Amino acid sequence: QVQLVESGGGLVQPGGSLRLSCAASGIAFIDFTMGWYRQAPGKSREFLARIDGGGMTAYGDSVKGRFTISRDNAKSTVDLQMDTLKPDDTAVYYCRADYQYWGQGTQVTVSS
């Protein structure tokens, strides 16, 4: 029974920052690539960032240089530090494990 629980979403002003967290259970966390995706209304789910068990990262072009993914294998958590947020970053943000399991999502709204 895989469970991924996101937290840390909310309302932030343009230019501000948020840190999202995802707590995983029911998986061999250290073996799994973890990722963050987002989905805005009327749009497809978009890849943002991923990190493999060895710490190698990759980012989508829309967030490269602004977002940073990290993981704590001892705690089975993966975080997404989001800086210099823009209104276009408004979406539901989802945690993903092993390219197949999804969390329930957390809302991020960037607005003044």
Short mmCIF file of C-alpha atoms in Angstrom, two decimals, residues 20-103:
data_model
loop_
_atom_site.label_atom_id
_atom_site.label_comp_id
_atom_site.label_asym_id
_atom_site.label_seq_id
_atom_site.Cartn_x
_atom_site.Cartn_y
_atom_site.Cartn_z
CA LEU A 20 6.68 21.52 -0.43
CA SER A 21 7.24 18.19 1.26
CA CYS A 22 6.19 14.66 0.36
CA ALA A 23 6.19 11.86 2.91
CA ALA A 24 6.31 8.37 1.41
CA SER A 25 5.38 5.02 2.90
CA GLY A 26 4.84 1.53 1.55
CA ILE A 27 7.76 1.70 -0.88
CA ALA A 28 11.46 0.95 -0.88
CA PHE A 29 12.12 4.66 -0.86
CA ILE A 30 15.87 4.51 -1.35
CA ASP A 31 15.41 2.54 -4.60
CA PHE A 32 12.84 4.84 -6.15
CA THR A 33 13.22 7.91 -8.27
CA MET A 34 10.98 10.61 -6.82
CA GLY A 35 9.47 13.52 -8.66
CA TRP A 36 7.30 16.60 -8.52
CA TYR A 37 4.66 17.48 -11.08
CA ARG A 38 1.94 20.07 -11.30
CA GLN A 39 -1.37 20.51 -13.03
CA ALA A 40 -3.20 23.76 -13.65
CA PRO A 41 -6.88 23.86 -14.63
CA GLY A 42 -7.35 22.86 -18.26
CA LYS A 43 -3.75 21.76 -18.65
CA SER A 44 -1.91 18.47 -18.64
CA ARG A 45 0.19 17.38 -15.72
CA GLU A 46 3.64 18.92 -16.12
CA PHE A 47 6.99 17.51 -15.07
CA LEU A 48 8.89 19.79 -12.72
CA ALA A 49 11.74 17.90 -11.11
CA ARG A 50 12.98 14.44 -10.22
CA ILE A 51 15.72 12.97 -8.09
CA ASP A 52 16.99 9.40 -8.12
CA GLY A 53 18.23 7.35 -5.21
CA GLY A 54 21.78 8.57 -5.70
CA GLY A 55 20.78 12.23 -5.71
CA MET A 56 20.96 12.91 -9.44
CA THR A 57 18.42 15.57 -10.39
CA ALA A 58 16.64 16.80 -13.46
CA TYR A 59 14.34 19.80 -13.95
CA GLY A 60 11.75 20.97 -16.35
CA ASP A 61 12.59 24.06 -18.34
CA SER A 62 9.84 26.15 -16.79
CA VAL A 63 11.31 25.89 -13.29
CA LYS A 64 15.01 25.39 -13.92
CA GLY A 65 17.01 27.75 -11.74
CA ARG A 66 14.06 28.54 -9.46
CA PHE A 67 13.05 25.18 -7.97
CA THR A 68 15.27 22.71 -6.13
CA ILE A 69 14.38 19.10 -5.38
CA SER A 70 15.97 17.20 -2.51
CA ARG A 71 15.42 13.98 -0.61
CA ASP A 72 16.06 12.55 2.82
CA ASN A 73 16.29 8.79 2.52
CA ALA A 74 16.38 8.30 6.28
CA LYS A 75 13.02 10.06 6.60
CA SER A 76 11.55 8.86 3.27
CA THR A 77 10.74 12.42 2.26
CA VAL A 78 11.28 14.49 -0.84
CA ASP A 79 11.04 18.28 -0.86
CA LEU A 80 10.63 20.95 -3.49
CA GLN A 81 12.01 24.37 -2.65
CA MET A 82 10.28 26.91 -4.86
CA ASP A 83 11.76 30.39 -5.17
CA THR A 84 10.92 33.45 -7.25
CA LEU A 85 7.39 32.23 -7.70
CA LYS A 86 5.25 33.56 -10.53
CA PRO A 87 1.48 33.64 -11.04
CA ASP A 88 1.95 31.00 -13.77
CA ASP A 89 3.21 28.63 -11.07
CA THR A 90 -0.32 28.42 -9.68
CA ALA A 91 -1.37 24.76 -9.83
CA VAL A 92 -1.93 21.62 -7.83
CA TYR A 93 1.46 20.09 -7.09
CA TYR A 94 1.85 16.31 -6.98
CA CYS A 95 4.49 14.00 -5.61
CA ARG A 96 5.39 10.90 -7.65
CA ALA A 97 7.27 7.73 -6.81
CA ASP A 98 8.88 5.28 -9.22
CA TYR A 99 7.28 6.95 -12.21
CA GLN A 100 3.91 5.46 -11.30
CA TYR A 101 2.57 6.34 -7.84
CA TRP A 102 0.89 9.67 -7.12
CA GLY A 103 0.08 11.68 -4.05
#
